[in-house]
Amino acid sequence: MDTPRRPHRVSLFAKFTAVILLLGIVPIVLLVTVLQSRMLTEYRASLEDAYQDAIAYSAYSIRVRLDTYTDLSKFCYYYNYSSQGDFSYDYDNYDNLRKILSGEVFADADNAADSIRHEMGLFLHYMNMTDADIEASHFIYAPAGAAKVVSYQLGNYNNSLFDSEAYLQAVDFAHWDTESRKMGLVPTHALDYIGFRGSGTPYVFTVGRNYYDITGAVGQEKYLGTLFLDLRTDVFDRLFATLNLTDGGTVYVTDDAGHCYFSSDTTLVGETLDVTAEAPDGTMLLSEPIPEYGLTVWCSQSRTPIETQIRAMQRAVWLVVALAVAALVIGSMFFSRKLTQPIRTIMQHMGEVESGDFTGRIPVTGNDELSDLTERFNQMSAELDTYTKQVYLSKIKQTEAELNALKSQIYPHFLYNTLEVIRMTAVGRNDPMVADMIEALSDQIRYVIGTVNDLVPLGREVDILTKYIYLLNCRFSNKVTFSYDCAHLENILIPKLILQPIVENSFIHGIKPMDGPGHIQLMAERLDNTVTLTVMDNGVGMDEDALNKLYTLLDSDQPGHKENYEWASIGLKNVHDRLRYLYGSDYGITLYSTPGVGTVVKATIPADLQNLAQEEPLC
């Protein structure tokens, strides 16, 4: 319908635009404020990510460095160098160090101790030369049953001033795990057990690896001693050189017990720390574990120095915002109310439309674009109401008519066939079983009569099938046997009369043409949210051409007629169409058949086990 033209008026949005232009830079300042607040959040996040990446890289570098010492500490198993010969990298001589320690390679027994110490000095000298950060090498020889341990040490300064007892205490050898096959770590400690040239005593951390006699049985190696390597903490300084910390920033390397191996605050080296407890408020505390060696890299960085400039700029912007808000409120109070209230009213009625109520109408007030919008909304609601009623009622009537037409086809068809069986039986012989047959027929007639939407328990449908098979056997002298397995689904609700047409089709076209008796089997199976009802017979079956014709009929929009095809397909077509009308195109029947073997018909329906019939199980 045509909308009458309204007289010229000043647009509400034009008024709103005039206010925006009057305020000028105010919206921009507000936008900058929001962006600046967002920038601070993003800056904090990116800063934290950057520091996390930095300490992750540092942790990776430490892991790689310790992996190097893991490999170096294994050298005692393939060491093959002595003053009597040249060095050779030969794994076949893995037992050379044990032979040196035991003295069995020296012919002069009187001087064996001096020879051992000399050879061990060469071994430790070689270990010192393998890495520039090794400050000293030690081998503690303590085989089982020995009266005391024997220490061999070699450092880079004043080797003659080693204090073996002090070293054993420094590495806490009394509690060293002599059964571990992995390289162990000793927390950072002062190098005060060796004479040192210089004004101060350096700090080192120690790695150690146990050495075993591997000439015996596998798994029963005897512990002989431990190789210790003292490493300068300078290695950490190089690994953390790329980590730029501002004032108030500290980096730590600790083990699980809190021993500080390294810190940018040198006063903490060698101490026992609780990093999380000692971090003050306003501190960004990040960590990266090195689980292979039981270490953790920590970074403690105060947020205050790195956020000072941003916060100063933020305070200046907030001052501008405060002045702008005062001017904005004066011009926006009136227009905000006039703009938002109609929109809220429309949104409220839109919610009612979404729920299916098209009867609501909004009063039209004013003479602007929002008034036009309100009026158009009222027109849309009215037209939707009319159209929905027409389409909805039309669809309901069409579906109901289709269901009634489809179901009405099966009732007389089924009744006439059953009456024909009884009539032929009565004519053929005078038998008292006719009374039983009539009773079975009466039960089936009562079962058939009902509304289009009748749903019955699967067990009730099987009971009717049993009576139907009984009538068939009365007519055809036990021509067919029937068995079923409901798989505890006897109380699930199914549409009435979806199995009888399938069973009838199996008998007429599958078993009846056979020379001897046949068998029909019904199986029910639930899979996820569907139930499959399978009817199998061992009849004559169908060839591929007949099966394709039947599928063509099932996929068509026309009901089945015997005149169109050479078989009575109205029953299968009816069942297929009913299931699709009731539940959708994903449901219906499928067929499989082999000539001379039999036919399988499967009917698929949705499983609604929450709505069970209150009847006793029938199968």
Coordinates of C-alpha atoms in Angstrom, one line a residue:
M1 CA 0.0 0.0 0.0
D2 CA 1.2 3.6 -0.7
T3 CA 2.5 5.6 2.2
P4 CA 1.1 9.2 2.3
R5 CA 3.8 11.9 1.9
R6 CA 4.6 13.7 5.1
P7 CA 5.1 17.5 5.2
H8 CA 8.7 18.7 5.1
R9 CA 10.4 18.7 8.5
V10 CA 13.9 19.0 9.9
S11 CA 15.5 15.6 10.1
L12 CA 16.3 14.3 13.6
F13 CA 19.6 13.0 12.2
A14 CA 20.3 16.5 10.7
K15 CA 19.9 17.9 14.2
F16 CA 22.1 15.2 15.6
T17 CA 24.8 16.0 13.0
A18 CA 24.7 19.7 13.8
V19 CA 25.4 18.9 17.4
I20 CA 28.4 16.7 16.4
L21 CA 29.8 19.4 14.2
L22 CA 29.3 22.0 17.0
L23 CA 31.3 19.9 19.4
G24 CA 34.0 19.3 16.8
I25 CA 37.0 17.6 18.2
V26 CA 35.2 16.2 21.3
P27 CA 34.3 12.8 19.6
I28 CA 37.8 12.4 18.4
V29 CA 39.2 13.0 21.8
L30 CA 36.9 10.4 23.3
L31 CA 37.9 8.0 20.6
V32 CA 41.6 8.6 21.4
T33 CA 40.9 8.0 25.1
V34 CA 39.4 4.6 24.3
L35 CA 42.2 3.8 22.0
Q36 CA 44.8 4.9 24.5
S37 CA 43.2 2.7 27.2
R38 CA 43.3 -0.2 24.7
M39 CA 46.8 0.7 23.9
L40 CA 47.9 0.4 27.5
T41 CA 46.3 -3.0 27.8
E42 CA 47.9 -4.2 24.6
Y43 CA 51.2 -2.7 25.6
R44 CA 51.1 -4.7 28.8
A45 CA 50.2 -7.8 27.0
S46 CA 52.8 -7.4 24.3
L47 CA 55.5 -6.5 26.9
E48 CA 54.7 -9.6 28.9
D49 CA 54.8 -11.7 25.8
A50 CA 58.1 -10.2 24.8
Y51 CA 59.6 -10.9 28.2
Q52 CA 58.1 -14.4 28.2
D53 CA 59.7 -15.0 24.8
A54 CA 63.0 -13.7 26.0
I55 CA 63.2 -15.9 29.1
A56 CA 61.9 -18.8 27.0
Y57 CA 64.8 -18.3 24.7
S58 CA 67.2 -18.0 27.6
A59 CA 65.7 -21.2 29.1
Y60 CA 66.2 -22.9 25.8
S61 CA 69.8 -21.7 25.6
I62 CA 70.4 -23.0 29.2
R63 CA 68.9 -26.4 28.2
V64 CA 71.1 -26.6 25.1
R65 CA 74.2 -25.7 27.2
L66 CA 73.4 -28.3 29.9
D67 CA 72.8 -30.9 27.1
T68 CA 76.4 -30.2 26.1
Y69 CA 77.6 -30.9 29.6
T70 CA 75.5 -34.0 29.6
D71 CA 77.4 -35.3 26.6
L72 CA 80.8 -34.2 28.0
S73 CA 80.2 -36.0 31.3
K74 CA 79.8 -39.2 29.4
F75 CA 83.4 -39.0 28.2
C76 CA 84.6 -41.1 31.1
Y77 CA 83.1 -44.1 29.4
Y78 CA 85.1 -43.7 26.1
Y79 CA 88.2 -42.0 27.4
N80 CA 91.2 -43.7 25.7
Y81 CA 94.3 -41.5 26.2
S82 CA 97.3 -42.0 28.4
S83 CA 100.9 -40.9 28.6
Q84 CA 101.9 -44.2 26.9
G85 CA 100.0 -43.6 23.7
D86 CA 98.0 -41.2 21.6
F87 CA 94.3 -40.5 22.0
S88 CA 91.9 -42.5 19.9
Y89 CA 88.1 -42.1 19.8
D90 CA 87.3 -45.8 20.1
Y91 CA 84.1 -47.0 21.8
D92 CA 85.6 -50.5 22.1
N93 CA 87.9 -49.2 24.8
Y94 CA 85.1 -48.0 27.1
D95 CA 86.8 -49.7 30.1
N96 CA 90.0 -47.7 30.0
L97 CA 89.2 -45.4 32.9
R98 CA 88.2 -48.3 35.2
K99 CA 91.5 -50.0 34.4
I100 CA 93.4 -46.8 35.3
L101 CA 91.5 -46.4 38.6
S102 CA 92.1 -50.0 39.5
G103 CA 95.8 -49.8 38.6
E104 CA 95.7 -53.1 36.6
V105 CA 97.2 -51.5 33.5
F106 CA 100.4 -50.6 35.4
A107 CA 103.2 -53.2 35.7
D108 CA 105.0 -51.5 38.5
A109 CA 102.8 -52.2 41.5
D110 CA 105.0 -50.1 43.9
N111 CA 104.4 -47.0 41.9
A112 CA 100.8 -47.7 40.9
A113 CA 99.4 -45.0 43.1
D114 CA 101.6 -42.3 41.5
S115 CA 100.8 -43.7 38.0
I116 CA 97.0 -43.6 38.7
R117 CA 97.2 -40.0 39.9
H118 CA 99.3 -39.0 36.9
E119 CA 96.9 -40.7 34.5
M120 CA 93.8 -39.2 36.3
G121 CA 95.5 -35.8 36.0
L122 CA 95.7 -36.3 32.2
F123 CA 92.0 -37.3 32.1
L124 CA 90.9 -34.3 34.2
H125 CA 93.2 -32.0 32.1
Y126 CA 91.4 -33.2 29.0
M127 CA 88.1 -32.5 30.6
N128 CA 89.1 -29.0 31.5
M129 CA 90.2 -28.4 27.8
T130 CA 86.8 -29.5 26.4
D131 CA 84.9 -26.4 27.4
A132 CA 86.1 -22.9 28.2
D133 CA 83.6 -22.5 31.1
I134 CA 85.0 -25.4 33.1
E135 CA 86.8 -24.0 36.1
A136 CA 87.8 -27.3 37.6
S137 CA 87.3 -31.1 37.2
H138 CA 87.0 -33.6 40.0
F139 CA 86.7 -37.4 40.1
I140 CA 85.6 -38.9 43.4
Y141 CA 86.6 -42.6 43.5
A142 CA 84.4 -44.4 46.0
P143 CA 83.8 -48.0 45.0
A144 CA 81.7 -50.3 47.2
G145 CA 83.8 -51.7 50.1
A146 CA 86.5 -49.0 49.9
A147 CA 87.9 -47.7 53.2
K148 CA 87.7 -44.1 52.1
V149 CA 87.0 -42.1 49.0
V150 CA 89.9 -40.9 46.8
S151 CA 89.6 -37.4 45.2
Y152 CA 91.3 -36.4 42.0
Q153 CA 91.1 -32.6 41.2
L154 CA 92.5 -30.4 38.5
G155 CA 91.7 -26.7 38.2
N156 CA 92.9 -23.7 36.2
Y157 CA 94.6 -22.0 39.2
N158 CA 96.7 -23.2 42.1
N159 CA 96.0 -26.9 41.7
S160 CA 98.2 -27.7 44.6
L161 CA 95.9 -25.9 47.0
F162 CA 92.8 -28.2 46.6
D163 CA 91.0 -29.0 49.9
S164 CA 89.4 -32.3 49.2
E165 CA 87.3 -32.4 52.3
A166 CA 86.0 -29.0 51.7
Y167 CA 85.0 -30.0 48.2
L168 CA 83.1 -33.1 49.4
Q169 CA 81.1 -30.8 51.7
A170 CA 80.5 -28.2 49.0
V171 CA 78.9 -30.8 46.7
D172 CA 77.3 -32.6 49.7
F173 CA 78.8 -35.9 48.5
A174 CA 77.5 -37.7 51.6
H175 CA 74.0 -37.3 50.2
W176 CA 74.8 -37.7 46.5
D177 CA 72.6 -40.1 44.7
T178 CA 75.0 -42.8 43.5
E179 CA 72.3 -44.8 41.8
S180 CA 71.2 -42.1 39.3
R181 CA 72.1 -42.7 35.6
K182 CA 71.4 -39.0 34.7
M183 CA 73.6 -36.0 35.1
G184 CA 72.9 -34.2 38.3
L185 CA 73.3 -30.6 39.3
V186 CA 74.9 -29.1 42.5
P187 CA 73.6 -25.6 43.4
T188 CA 75.9 -22.6 42.9
H189 CA 78.6 -22.3 45.6
A190 CA 81.8 -20.4 46.3
L191 CA 85.1 -21.7 44.9
D192 CA 86.8 -21.5 48.3
Y193 CA 88.2 -25.1 48.3
I194 CA 90.9 -24.2 45.8
G195 CA 93.5 -21.4 46.0
F196 CA 92.4 -18.6 43.7
R197 CA 94.5 -15.8 42.2
G198 CA 92.6 -12.6 42.5
S199 CA 90.8 -10.3 44.9
G200 CA 87.6 -12.2 45.2
T201 CA 86.4 -15.8 45.4
P202 CA 84.4 -16.7 42.3
Y203 CA 81.1 -18.7 42.3
V204 CA 80.6 -21.9 40.3
F205 CA 77.8 -24.4 39.8
T206 CA 78.6 -28.1 39.4
V207 CA 77.4 -30.9 37.2
G208 CA 78.1 -34.5 38.1
R209 CA 77.7 -37.9 36.5
N210 CA 78.1 -41.3 38.2
Y211 CA 80.6 -43.8 36.7
Y212 CA 79.9 -47.5 36.8
D213 CA 81.8 -50.7 36.1
I214 CA 79.9 -51.8 33.0
T215 CA 82.0 -55.0 32.5
G216 CA 79.6 -57.1 34.6
A217 CA 76.0 -58.2 34.0
V218 CA 73.6 -55.7 32.4
G219 CA 71.5 -54.0 35.2
Q220 CA 74.0 -54.9 37.9
E221 CA 76.7 -52.4 37.2
K222 CA 78.8 -51.4 40.3
Y223 CA 79.2 -47.8 41.3
L224 CA 82.9 -46.7 41.1
G225 CA 82.8 -42.9 41.5
T226 CA 81.5 -39.6 40.2
L227 CA 82.9 -37.1 37.8
F228 CA 82.2 -33.5 38.8
L229 CA 82.7 -30.4 36.6
D230 CA 82.8 -26.9 38.2
L231 CA 81.3 -24.4 35.7
R232 CA 81.7 -20.6 35.9
T233 CA 78.5 -18.7 36.3
D234 CA 79.7 -16.5 33.5
V235 CA 77.8 -18.9 31.2
F236 CA 74.5 -17.4 32.5
D237 CA 75.7 -13.9 31.9
R238 CA 76.2 -14.6 28.2
L239 CA 72.9 -16.5 27.9
F240 CA 71.0 -13.6 29.5
A241 CA 72.9 -10.8 27.6
T242 CA 69.9 -10.3 25.2
L243 CA 67.4 -9.9 28.1
N244 CA 67.1 -6.1 28.6
L245 CA 65.8 -5.3 32.0
T246 CA 64.8 -1.8 33.2
D247 CA 65.2 -0.5 36.7
G248 CA 63.7 -2.9 39.2
G249 CA 64.1 -5.9 37.0
T250 CA 65.8 -9.1 38.1
V251 CA 66.4 -12.5 36.5
Y252 CA 66.8 -15.8 38.5
V253 CA 67.7 -19.4 37.8
T254 CA 66.5 -21.6 40.6
D255 CA 65.9 -25.3 41.2
D256 CA 62.9 -27.0 42.7
A257 CA 64.2 -26.5 46.2
G258 CA 64.7 -22.7 45.6
H259 CA 68.5 -22.7 45.3
C260 CA 69.6 -19.7 43.3
Y261 CA 72.1 -20.8 40.6
F262 CA 72.3 -17.4 39.0
S263 CA 70.7 -13.9 39.4
S264 CA 71.3 -10.5 37.9
D265 CA 71.3 -9.5 41.6
T266 CA 74.7 -11.0 42.6
T267 CA 73.9 -10.9 46.3
L268 CA 71.3 -13.6 45.8
V269 CA 73.6 -16.1 44.1
G270 CA 74.0 -19.2 46.2
E271 CA 71.0 -18.3 48.4
T272 CA 67.7 -20.2 48.9
L273 CA 64.8 -18.1 47.5
D274 CA 61.0 -18.2 47.4
V275 CA 60.6 -16.1 44.2
T276 CA 56.8 -15.9 44.2
A277 CA 56.6 -14.8 47.8
E278 CA 59.3 -12.2 47.5
A279 CA 57.8 -10.5 44.4
P280 CA 56.3 -7.1 45.5
D281 CA 52.9 -5.8 44.3
G282 CA 53.0 -4.2 40.8
T283 CA 55.6 -6.7 39.6
M284 CA 55.4 -8.7 36.5
L285 CA 56.7 -12.2 37.5
L286 CA 57.2 -14.6 34.6
S287 CA 58.7 -18.1 34.6
E288 CA 59.9 -20.7 32.1
P289 CA 60.7 -24.3 33.4
I290 CA 63.5 -26.5 32.3
P291 CA 62.0 -29.8 33.5
E292 CA 64.8 -32.0 32.1
Y293 CA 67.2 -30.5 34.7
G294 CA 64.8 -29.4 37.5
L295 CA 65.5 -25.7 36.9
T296 CA 63.2 -22.7 36.4
V297 CA 64.1 -19.3 34.8
W298 CA 62.3 -16.4 36.5
C299 CA 62.0 -12.8 35.5
S300 CA 60.8 -10.2 38.0
Q301 CA 60.1 -6.8 36.5
S302 CA 58.4 -3.8 38.1
R303 CA 55.7 -2.3 35.8
T304 CA 56.2 1.2 37.2
P305 CA 59.3 2.4 35.2
I306 CA 58.0 1.1 31.9
E307 CA 54.5 2.5 32.2
T308 CA 55.4 6.0 33.5
Q309 CA 55.3 7.8 30.2
I310 CA 52.1 6.1 29.1
R311 CA 50.4 7.0 32.3
A312 CA 51.5 10.7 32.0
M313 CA 50.0 10.9 28.5
Q314 CA 46.9 9.1 29.8
R315 CA 46.3 11.7 32.6
A316 CA 46.6 14.5 30.0
V317 CA 44.0 12.9 27.8
W318 CA 41.6 12.4 30.7
L319 CA 41.8 16.1 31.5
V320 CA 40.7 16.9 27.9
V321 CA 38.0 14.2 28.1
A322 CA 36.6 15.8 31.3
L323 CA 36.2 19.2 29.6
A324 CA 34.7 17.6 26.5
V325 CA 32.1 15.6 28.5
A326 CA 30.8 18.8 30.2
A327 CA 30.1 20.3 26.8
L328 CA 28.7 17.1 25.3
V329 CA 26.1 16.5 28.1
I330 CA 24.4 19.8 27.4
G331 CA 23.8 19.0 23.7
S332 CA 23.2 15.3 24.0
M333 CA 20.7 14.9 26.8
F334 CA 17.6 15.9 24.8
F335 CA 18.6 14.2 21.6
S336 CA 19.7 11.0 23.3
R337 CA 16.4 10.6 25.0
K338 CA 14.5 11.3 21.8
L339 CA 16.6 9.0 19.7
T340 CA 17.0 6.0 22.0
Q341 CA 13.4 5.7 23.4
P342 CA 11.7 4.9 20.1
I343 CA 14.5 2.5 19.2
R344 CA 14.0 0.6 22.5
T345 CA 10.3 0.5 21.8
I346 CA 10.9 -1.0 18.4
M347 CA 13.4 -3.5 19.7
Q348 CA 10.8 -4.6 22.4
H349 CA 8.2 -5.2 19.7
M350 CA 10.8 -7.0 17.5
G351 CA 11.3 -9.5 20.3
E352 CA 7.5 -10.1 20.3
V353 CA 7.6 -10.7 16.6
E354 CA 10.5 -13.1 17.0
S355 CA 8.4 -15.1 19.4
G356 CA 5.5 -15.3 16.9
D357 CA 3.3 -12.5 18.2
F358 CA 2.5 -10.2 15.2
T359 CA -0.5 -8.4 16.9
G360 CA 1.5 -5.7 18.7
R361 CA 1.5 -2.1 17.3
I362 CA 3.7 0.9 18.3
P363 CA 2.1 4.3 18.7
V364 CA 3.4 6.7 16.0
T365 CA 4.5 10.1 17.4
G366 CA 6.7 12.9 16.0
N367 CA 7.5 13.8 12.4
D368 CA 10.9 12.4 11.7
E369 CA 12.7 9.3 10.3
L370 CA 12.0 7.3 13.5
S371 CA 8.3 8.0 13.0
D372 CA 8.5 6.6 9.5
L373 CA 10.4 3.6 10.8
T374 CA 7.7 3.0 13.5
E375 CA 4.9 3.2 10.9
R376 CA 6.7 0.8 8.5
F377 CA 7.3 -1.6 11.3
N378 CA 3.6 -1.6 12.2
Q379 CA 2.7 -2.3 8.5
M380 CA 5.3 -5.1 8.3
S381 CA 3.9 -6.8 11.5
A382 CA 0.3 -6.7 10.1
E383 CA 1.3 -8.1 6.7
L384 CA 3.4 -10.8 8.4
D385 CA 0.5 -11.7 10.6
T386 CA -1.8 -12.2 7.6
Y387 CA 0.7 -14.0 5.5
T388 CA 1.9 -16.4 8.3
K389 CA -1.7 -17.4 9.1
Q390 CA -2.4 -18.2 5.5
V391 CA 0.7 -20.1 4.9
Y392 CA 0.7 -22.0 8.2
L393 CA -2.9 -23.0 7.9
S394 CA -2.5 -24.0 4.3
K395 CA 0.6 -26.1 5.1
I396 CA -1.2 -27.9 8.0
K397 CA -4.3 -28.7 5.9
Q398 CA -2.1 -29.9 3.0
T399 CA 0.0 -32.2 5.2
E400 CA -3.1 -33.5 7.0
A401 CA -4.8 -34.2 3.7
E402 CA -1.7 -36.0 2.4
L403 CA -1.4 -38.2 5.5
N404 CA -5.1 -39.0 5.5
A405 CA -5.0 -39.9 1.8
L406 CA -1.9 -42.1 2.2
K407 CA -3.2 -43.9 5.3
S408 CA -6.7 -44.4 3.9
Q409 CA -5.2 -46.4 1.1
I410 CA -3.9 -49.1 3.4
Y411 CA -6.9 -49.8 5.5
P412 CA -9.4 -51.2 2.9
H413 CA -6.5 -53.0 1.2
F414 CA -5.5 -54.8 4.4
L415 CA -9.1 -55.5 5.4
Y416 CA -10.0 -57.0 2.0
N417 CA -7.0 -59.3 1.9
T418 CA -7.8 -60.6 5.4
L419 CA -11.4 -61.2 4.6
E420 CA -10.4 -63.1 1.5
V421 CA -8.2 -65.4 3.5
I422 CA -11.1 -66.2 5.9
R423 CA -13.5 -66.7 3.1
M424 CA -11.3 -69.1 1.2
T425 CA -10.6 -71.0 4.4
A426 CA -14.3 -71.3 5.2
V427 CA -15.1 -72.5 1.7
G428 CA -12.2 -74.9 1.5
R429 CA -13.0 -76.8 4.7
N430 CA -15.3 -76.9 7.7
D431 CA -12.9 -76.3 10.5
P432 CA -13.4 -74.9 14.0
M433 CA -10.3 -72.8 13.5
V434 CA -12.5 -70.3 11.7
A435 CA -13.6 -68.9 15.1
D436 CA -10.0 -68.2 16.0
M437 CA -9.4 -66.6 12.6
I438 CA -12.4 -64.3 13.0
E439 CA -11.2 -63.4 16.5
A440 CA -7.8 -62.5 15.0
L441 CA -9.5 -60.5 12.3
S442 CA -11.5 -58.6 14.9
D443 CA -8.4 -57.7 16.8
Q444 CA -6.8 -56.4 13.6
I445 CA -9.8 -54.3 12.7
R446 CA -9.9 -52.7 16.1
Y447 CA -6.2 -52.0 15.7
V448 CA -6.6 -50.4 12.3
I449 CA -9.4 -48.0 13.2
G450 CA -7.9 -44.8 14.6
T451 CA -6.7 -41.3 13.8
V452 CA -4.0 -40.4 11.4
N453 CA -1.5 -39.6 14.1
D454 CA -1.9 -42.9 16.0
L455 CA 1.4 -44.1 17.6
V456 CA 1.6 -47.6 19.1
P457 CA 4.2 -49.6 21.0
L458 CA 6.4 -51.7 18.8
G459 CA 5.3 -54.7 20.9
R460 CA 1.6 -54.1 19.9
E461 CA 2.6 -54.0 16.2
V462 CA 4.4 -57.3 16.6
D463 CA 1.3 -58.8 18.3
I464 CA -0.8 -57.9 15.2
L465 CA 1.9 -59.3 12.9
T466 CA 1.7 -62.6 14.8
K467 CA -2.1 -62.8 14.3
Y468 CA -1.6 -61.9 10.6
I469 CA 0.9 -64.7 10.1
Y470 CA -1.5 -67.1 12.0
L471 CA -4.3 -66.2 9.4
L472 CA -1.8 -66.7 6.5
N473 CA -0.8 -70.2 7.8
C474 CA -4.5 -71.1 8.3
R475 CA -5.0 -70.3 4.6
F476 CA -1.8 -71.7 3.2
S477 CA -1.2 -74.7 5.5
N478 CA 1.8 -73.4 7.6
K479 CA 3.4 -71.9 4.6
V480 CA 5.4 -69.3 6.6
T481 CA 7.2 -69.2 10.0
F482 CA 7.7 -65.9 11.8
S483 CA 10.3 -64.8 14.4
Y484 CA 11.3 -61.5 16.0
D485 CA 13.9 -59.9 18.2
C486 CA 12.9 -56.5 19.6
A487 CA 16.2 -55.9 21.5
H488 CA 14.4 -54.5 24.5
L489 CA 12.7 -51.8 22.3
E490 CA 9.2 -53.3 22.6
N491 CA 7.8 -50.1 24.3
I492 CA 9.1 -47.6 21.8
L493 CA 6.4 -45.7 19.9
I494 CA 6.1 -46.2 16.2
P495 CA 3.5 -45.2 13.6
K496 CA 0.6 -47.7 13.3
L497 CA 0.7 -50.2 10.5
I498 CA 4.2 -49.7 9.1
L499 CA 5.3 -53.3 9.5
Q500 CA 2.2 -55.3 8.3
P501 CA 2.5 -54.0 4.7
I502 CA 6.2 -55.0 4.6
V503 CA 5.5 -58.5 6.0
E504 CA 2.5 -58.9 3.6
N505 CA 4.8 -57.9 0.7
S506 CA 7.4 -60.4 1.8
F507 CA 4.9 -63.2 1.9
I508 CA 3.1 -62.5 -1.4
H509 CA 6.1 -61.7 -3.5
G510 CA 8.8 -63.7 -1.7
I511 CA 7.5 -66.8 0.1
K512 CA 4.2 -67.6 -1.7
P513 CA 5.8 -68.3 -5.1
M514 CA 8.2 -70.8 -3.4
D515 CA 7.5 -74.6 -3.6
G516 CA 8.1 -75.1 0.1
P517 CA 7.6 -73.1 3.4
G518 CA 9.5 -69.9 4.1
H519 CA 10.6 -67.8 7.0
I520 CA 10.1 -64.1 7.9
Q521 CA 12.2 -62.5 10.6
L522 CA 11.8 -59.1 12.3
M523 CA 14.7 -57.4 14.1
A524 CA 14.7 -54.0 15.9
E525 CA 17.9 -52.1 16.5
R526 CA 18.7 -48.7 17.9
L527 CA 21.7 -46.7 16.7
D528 CA 22.3 -43.3 18.1
N529 CA 19.1 -41.3 17.6
T530 CA 17.4 -43.7 15.1
V531 CA 15.6 -47.1 15.3
T532 CA 15.9 -49.5 12.4
L533 CA 13.2 -52.2 11.9
T534 CA 14.4 -54.9 9.6
V535 CA 12.1 -57.5 7.9
M536 CA 14.0 -60.4 6.2
D537 CA 12.6 -63.3 4.2
N538 CA 14.2 -66.3 2.5
G539 CA 11.9 -66.1 -0.5
V540 CA 12.5 -65.9 -4.3
G541 CA 14.0 -62.4 -4.1
M542 CA 14.1 -59.8 -6.9
D543 CA 16.5 -59.2 -9.7
E544 CA 18.3 -55.8 -10.2
D545 CA 15.7 -54.5 -12.7
A546 CA 12.7 -55.2 -10.4
L547 CA 14.6 -53.6 -7.5
N548 CA 15.4 -50.5 -9.5
K549 CA 11.7 -50.1 -10.6
L550 CA 10.7 -50.3 -7.0
Y551 CA 13.2 -47.7 -5.9
T552 CA 11.9 -45.5 -8.8
L553 CA 8.4 -45.8 -7.4
L554 CA 9.6 -45.0 -3.8
D555 CA 11.4 -41.8 -4.9
S556 CA 8.4 -40.5 -7.0
D557 CA 5.8 -38.1 -5.8
Q558 CA 2.9 -40.3 -6.9
P559 CA 1.3 -43.1 -4.7
G560 CA 1.9 -46.7 -5.9
H561 CA -0.6 -48.4 -8.1
K562 CA -0.7 -52.0 -9.3
E563 CA -1.6 -50.8 -12.7
N564 CA 1.6 -48.9 -13.1
Y565 CA 3.9 -51.8 -12.1
E566 CA 3.7 -55.6 -12.2
W567 CA 3.7 -56.0 -8.4
A568 CA 1.4 -54.8 -5.6
S569 CA 3.7 -52.0 -4.4
I570 CA 1.1 -49.8 -2.8
G571 CA 1.9 -51.1 0.7
L572 CA 5.7 -50.3 0.6
K573 CA 5.1 -47.0 -1.1
N574 CA 2.5 -46.0 1.5
V575 CA 4.8 -46.9 4.4
H576 CA 7.7 -45.0 2.8
D577 CA 5.7 -41.9 2.2
R578 CA 4.1 -41.9 5.7
L579 CA 7.5 -42.1 7.3
R580 CA 8.9 -39.2 5.2
Y581 CA 5.8 -37.1 5.8
L582 CA 6.0 -37.7 9.6
Y583 CA 9.7 -37.5 10.2
G584 CA 11.4 -35.9 7.1
S585 CA 13.3 -37.0 4.0
D586 CA 16.1 -38.7 6.1
Y587 CA 13.7 -41.5 7.1
G588 CA 11.8 -44.1 5.1
I589 CA 12.5 -47.6 3.8
T590 CA 15.4 -49.2 2.0
L591 CA 15.5 -52.6 0.2
Y592 CA 18.1 -55.2 -0.6
S593 CA 17.3 -58.4 -2.5
T594 CA 19.1 -61.3 -4.2
P595 CA 17.3 -63.7 -6.5
G596 CA 17.0 -67.1 -5.0
V597 CA 18.2 -65.9 -1.6
G598 CA 15.6 -63.5 -0.3
T599 CA 14.8 -59.8 0.4
V600 CA 15.6 -57.4 3.3
V601 CA 13.5 -54.3 3.9
K602 CA 14.6 -51.8 6.5
A603 CA 12.4 -49.0 7.9
T604 CA 14.2 -46.2 9.7
I605 CA 12.4 -44.0 12.3
P606 CA 13.7 -41.5 14.9
A607 CA 14.1 -42.9 18.4
D608 CA 12.0 -41.2 21.0
L609 CA 12.7 -43.3 24.1
Q610 CA 11.5 -40.6 26.5
N611 CA 7.9 -41.2 25.5
L612 CA 7.4 -44.9 26.2
A613 CA 4.1 -46.7 26.2
Q614 CA 3.0 -48.1 29.6
E615 CA 2.4 -51.7 28.5
E616 CA 3.9 -55.0 29.3
P617 CA 6.6 -56.2 26.9
L618 CA 5.3 -58.3 24.0
C619 CA 8.6 -59.3 22.6

